Amino acid sequence: MTNTRCAAMWLAVLAAAALAGRVSANQVSAETAANQELEELVQRRAQPCCYPEFEQDDDRHPVTQILDSLLKNYDRRLRPQYGKEPVKVNVTMNIDSIGPISEVAMNFRLDISFRQYWRDARLAFNYSEPVTVNSKFLDEIWQPDTYFPDSYESKKQDVMVPNILLRIEPSGRVLYSARVTVIAKCPMNLMYFPMDIQECSLMVETFGYTSKDLILRWKDDDPEHRPVEFNRQKLELAQFQLINLVTKQYFLVFSTGNFSDLEVVFYFKRDLIYFIIQ
């Protein structure tokens, strides 16, 4: 039952009580004004706790009704919790492939599944399960302005269709996953070539939102999964072996403010056998 219906029922009860002499006319008038104000607030969706519900006599699918209701009066220009505490965006990566690693260009290439999690109370709804929607729905809602500051080139993969997963839970929790190709800087020290170990980093940063509005964090609340994962058997590198990776999170200070940053450092050991065979 929606809040509007509850308000109507409460008015009916008050009116009946007034007729019975239990509530004075002034009390009824005061309660009527208060409930009219509540009804207006509900119509403006000013209370994020009030989940949209679907109408039984509507021919549209319940999920369609929910999605349409969520976008009504939704302002994608404003972040969740605007004016309050910063939005916390949890990040994970799955490394699909690495390479080539170029000593000449001092860069390396990554194909990753880049996942971001955050909660937007404006997208909370009353339904029994999460809803997976088309990638076009991204154009209708707020999303973090994350990017890779140390990359020469980065792009989302769109073979056949955009490789994007967008899932919204009833609580308003959003999962946004995209397959991304990144070519990032990798300054190398070749002093010990060909028995060297190189460190290559990939950084994730917010472009416009400072730490007052958005904080990036590695998602570490799942004991069965690391924030950055890869299948060692599937990573085939011609000249190197990936021997370790380390995740970091910190803040960087610029003239425009403090920004939240994430970093994953890859440690590559050169395969000496490759050069012997060559």
Tab-separated table of C-alpha atoms in Angstrom, residues 35-251:
chain	number	residue	atom	x	y	z
A	35	ASN	CA	-1.453	14.710	5.683
A	36	GLN	CA	-1.917	16.918	2.648
A	37	GLU	CA	1.648	18.103	3.145
A	38	LEU	CA	2.806	14.501	3.455
A	39	GLU	CA	0.976	13.592	0.269
A	40	GLU	CA	2.707	16.403	-1.608
A	41	LEU	CA	6.082	15.221	-0.344
A	42	VAL	CA	5.358	11.706	-1.538
A	43	GLN	CA	4.349	12.968	-4.952
A	44	ARG	CA	7.647	14.848	-5.217
A	45	ARG	CA	9.540	11.732	-4.093
A	46	ALA	CA	11.252	13.801	-1.415
A	47	GLN	CA	11.587	10.795	0.883
A	48	PRO	CA	14.050	8.180	-0.462
A	49	CYS	CA	12.637	5.621	1.994
A	50	CYS	CA	9.349	5.587	0.116
A	51	TYR	CA	9.873	2.919	-2.529
A	52	PRO	CA	7.883	3.112	-5.773
A	53	GLU	CA	5.326	0.386	-6.225
A	54	PHE	CA	3.594	-0.906	-9.326
A	55	GLU	CA	-0.097	-0.671	-10.048
A	56	GLN	CA	-2.008	-3.906	-10.402
A	57	ASP	CA	-4.246	-2.566	-13.193
A	58	ASP	CA	-1.316	-1.426	-15.360
A	59	ASP	CA	-0.670	-3.569	-18.453
A	60	ARG	CA	3.073	-2.904	-18.333
A	61	HIS	CA	5.440	-5.388	-16.716
A	62	PRO	CA	6.033	-4.605	-13.014
A	63	VAL	CA	9.737	-4.030	-13.649
A	64	THR	CA	8.913	-1.572	-16.437
A	65	GLN	CA	6.665	0.316	-14.033
A	66	ILE	CA	9.413	0.373	-11.414
A	67	LEU	CA	12.056	1.667	-13.837
A	68	ASP	CA	9.732	4.382	-15.137
A	69	SER	CA	8.898	5.382	-11.572
A	70	LEU	CA	12.581	5.531	-10.584
A	71	LEU	CA	13.417	7.924	-13.391
A	72	LYS	CA	10.497	10.223	-12.628
A	73	ASN	CA	11.957	13.381	-11.071
A	74	TYR	CA	15.424	11.736	-10.958
A	75	ASP	CA	18.198	14.298	-11.434
A	76	ARG	CA	21.248	12.543	-12.860
A	77	ARG	CA	23.270	15.745	-12.523
A	78	LEU	CA	23.434	15.344	-8.746
A	79	ARG	CA	25.356	12.616	-6.998
A	80	PRO	CA	23.644	10.416	-4.390
A	81	GLN	CA	23.479	11.984	-0.906
A	82	TYR	CA	24.190	15.404	-2.384
A	83	GLY	CA	25.178	17.848	0.342
A	84	LYS	CA	25.831	15.054	2.828
A	85	GLU	CA	28.606	12.480	3.264
A	86	PRO	CA	30.600	11.462	0.170
A	87	VAL	CA	29.529	8.574	-2.029
A	88	LYS	CA	31.670	5.491	-1.447
A	89	VAL	CA	32.455	3.646	-4.674
A	90	ASN	CA	33.933	0.158	-4.287
A	91	VAL	CA	36.064	-1.118	-7.153
A	92	THR	CA	37.184	-4.552	-8.347
A	93	MET	CA	39.024	-5.710	-11.455
A	94	ASN	CA	39.389	-8.982	-13.264
A	95	ILE	CA	42.473	-9.110	-15.495
A	96	ASP	CA	41.415	-10.781	-18.745
A	97	SER	CA	44.721	-10.385	-20.580
A	98	ILE	CA	48.045	-8.529	-20.389
A	99	GLY	CA	50.351	-7.558	-23.207
A	100	PRO	CA	52.200	-6.594	-25.123
A	101	ILE	CA	54.692	-5.012	-22.715
A	102	SER	CA	56.897	-2.638	-24.697
A	103	GLU	CA	60.361	-1.551	-23.593
A	104	VAL	CA	60.553	0.809	-26.585
A	105	ALA	CA	57.280	2.678	-25.900
A	106	MET	CA	57.541	2.155	-22.127
A	107	ASN	CA	53.933	1.037	-21.836
A	108	PHE	CA	51.801	-2.053	-21.373
A	109	ARG	CA	48.320	-3.117	-22.422
A	110	LEU	CA	45.558	-4.532	-20.233
A	111	ASP	CA	42.130	-5.967	-20.994
A	112	ILE	CA	40.105	-5.842	-17.785
A	113	SER	CA	36.599	-6.225	-16.433
A	114	PHE	CA	36.277	-3.011	-14.436
A	115	ARG	CA	33.534	-3.122	-11.798
A	116	GLN	CA	32.162	-0.299	-9.650
A	117	TYR	CA	29.673	-0.597	-6.787
A	118	TRP	CA	27.795	2.223	-5.079
A	119	ARG	CA	24.439	2.912	-3.460
A	120	ASP	CA	21.936	5.450	-4.735
A	121	ALA	CA	18.912	5.651	-2.406
A	122	ARG	CA	16.929	7.319	-5.187
A	123	LEU	CA	17.040	3.991	-7.077
A	124	ALA	CA	15.619	1.888	-4.219
A	125	PHE	CA	12.462	-0.024	-5.110
A	126	ASN	CA	10.049	-2.613	-3.773
A	127	TYR	CA	10.720	-5.872	-5.612
A	128	SER	CA	11.859	-9.365	-4.745
A	129	GLU	CA	15.123	-9.468	-6.701
A	130	PRO	CA	17.775	-7.308	-8.408
A	131	VAL	CA	17.052	-5.932	-11.857
A	132	THR	CA	19.568	-6.150	-14.713
A	133	VAL	CA	19.014	-3.426	-17.288
A	134	ASN	CA	20.326	-2.438	-20.684
A	135	SER	CA	23.474	-0.328	-20.936
A	136	LYS	CA	21.384	2.583	-22.264
A	137	PHE	CA	19.963	2.981	-18.770
A	138	LEU	CA	23.362	4.409	-17.794
A	139	ASP	CA	22.476	7.573	-19.683
A	140	GLU	CA	19.553	8.112	-17.300
A	141	ILE	CA	21.298	7.812	-13.932
A	142	TRP	CA	24.291	9.260	-12.107
A	143	GLN	CA	27.581	7.388	-12.409
A	144	PRO	CA	31.099	7.934	-11.015
A	145	ASP	CA	33.541	9.950	-13.136
A	146	THR	CA	36.405	7.480	-12.795
A	147	TYR	CA	39.251	7.347	-15.314
A	148	PHE	CA	42.815	6.054	-15.699
A	149	PRO	CA	45.142	9.067	-15.291
A	150	ASP	CA	48.344	7.278	-16.336
A	151	SER	CA	46.918	5.803	-19.551
A	152	TYR	CA	47.822	6.735	-23.106
A	153	GLU	CA	44.595	5.222	-24.348
A	154	SER	CA	41.528	3.567	-22.829
A	155	LYS	CA	38.261	2.451	-24.362
A	156	LYS	CA	35.272	0.285	-23.552
A	157	GLN	CA	34.852	-2.837	-25.639
A	158	ASP	CA	31.755	-3.012	-27.818
A	159	VAL	CA	32.061	-6.144	-29.975
A	160	MET	CA	28.499	-6.971	-31.135
A	161	VAL	CA	27.065	-4.873	-28.290
A	162	PRO	CA	28.612	-2.701	-25.539
A	163	ASN	CA	30.239	-5.073	-23.032
A	164	ILE	CA	28.476	-3.538	-20.040
A	165	LEU	CA	26.616	-5.038	-17.089
A	166	LEU	CA	24.295	-2.789	-15.082
A	167	ARG	CA	22.447	-4.303	-12.135
A	168	ILE	CA	20.329	-2.516	-9.521
A	169	GLU	CA	19.347	-4.112	-6.228
A	170	PRO	CA	16.125	-3.259	-4.330
A	171	SER	CA	18.213	-1.375	-1.740
A	172	GLY	CA	19.479	0.982	-4.461
A	173	ARG	CA	22.908	-0.663	-4.676
A	174	VAL	CA	24.294	-0.422	-8.206
A	175	LEU	CA	26.789	-2.677	-9.975
A	176	TYR	CA	28.356	-1.206	-13.104
A	177	SER	CA	30.780	-3.536	-14.884
A	178	ALA	CA	32.490	-2.828	-18.210
A	179	ARG	CA	35.179	-4.539	-20.258
A	180	VAL	CA	37.913	-1.997	-20.858
A	181	THR	CA	41.153	-1.953	-22.844
A	182	VAL	CA	43.871	0.263	-21.348
A	183	ILE	CA	47.330	1.151	-22.638
A	184	ALA	CA	49.154	2.614	-19.639
A	185	LYS	CA	52.587	4.084	-18.936
A	186	CYS	CA	55.260	1.780	-17.595
A	187	PRO	CA	58.665	3.445	-17.052
A	188	MET	CA	61.275	0.677	-16.969
A	189	ASN	CA	64.745	0.319	-15.520
A	190	LEU	CA	66.712	-1.898	-17.932
A	191	MET	CA	69.950	-1.907	-15.956
A	192	TYR	CA	69.686	-5.633	-15.196
A	193	PHE	CA	68.268	-6.663	-18.581
A	194	PRO	CA	67.561	-9.492	-19.418
A	195	MET	CA	67.338	-10.622	-15.767
A	196	ASP	CA	65.209	-7.730	-14.647
A	197	ILE	CA	61.937	-7.330	-12.762
A	198	GLN	CA	59.700	-4.470	-13.857
A	199	GLU	CA	56.933	-2.667	-11.964
A	200	CYS	CA	53.985	-1.380	-13.977
A	201	SER	CA	51.095	0.486	-12.352
A	202	LEU	CA	47.497	1.176	-13.273
A	203	MET	CA	45.843	4.060	-11.427
A	204	VAL	CA	42.134	4.832	-11.028
A	205	GLU	CA	41.055	8.329	-10.079
A	206	THR	CA	38.005	10.570	-10.008
A	207	PHE	CA	38.212	13.354	-12.554
A	208	GLY	CA	35.918	16.037	-11.139
A	209	TYR	CA	34.586	14.894	-7.761
A	210	THR	CA	36.899	15.649	-4.853
A	211	SER	CA	37.068	13.490	-1.733
A	212	LYS	CA	34.298	15.643	-0.225
A	213	ASP	CA	31.902	14.146	-2.777
A	214	LEU	CA	33.313	10.744	-3.770
A	215	ILE	CA	35.726	8.232	-2.251
A	216	LEU	CA	37.141	5.265	-4.142
A	217	ARG	CA	37.896	2.050	-2.265
A	218	TRP	CA	39.040	-1.408	-3.218
A	219	LYS	CA	36.174	-3.786	-2.498
A	220	ASP	CA	37.556	-6.116	0.171
A	221	ASP	CA	34.408	-7.309	1.953
A	222	ASP	CA	34.357	-10.665	0.152
A	223	PRO	CA	36.792	-13.162	1.756
A	224	GLU	CA	36.603	-15.447	-1.280
A	225	HIS	CA	37.689	-12.816	-3.808
A	226	ARG	CA	40.516	-10.309	-3.985
A	227	PRO	CA	39.908	-6.777	-5.285
A	228	VAL	CA	42.056	-7.577	-8.343
A	229	GLU	CA	41.959	-11.116	-9.687
A	230	PHE	CA	43.474	-12.977	-12.622
A	231	ASN	CA	43.809	-16.520	-13.887
A	232	ARG	CA	47.523	-17.242	-13.932
A	233	GLN	CA	47.113	-20.142	-16.350
A	234	LYS	CA	45.327	-17.991	-18.926
A	235	LEU	CA	47.771	-15.077	-18.811
A	236	GLU	CA	50.254	-15.905	-21.552
A	237	LEU	CA	53.099	-13.393	-21.866
A	238	ALA	CA	55.852	-13.783	-24.441
A	239	GLN	CA	58.723	-12.257	-22.453
A	240	PHE	CA	57.489	-11.904	-18.871
A	241	GLN	CA	55.850	-13.700	-15.996
A	242	LEU	CA	53.422	-11.938	-13.664
A	243	ILE	CA	54.845	-12.843	-10.267
A	244	ASN	CA	52.821	-10.561	-7.987
A	245	LEU	CA	50.454	-7.596	-7.740
A	246	VAL	CA	49.736	-5.129	-4.938
A	247	THR	CA	46.747	-2.827	-4.450
A	248	LYS	CA	46.931	0.634	-2.866
A	249	GLN	CA	44.497	3.432	-2.043
A	250	TYR	CA	45.321	6.991	-1.074
A	251	PHE	CA	44.503	10.673	-1.680
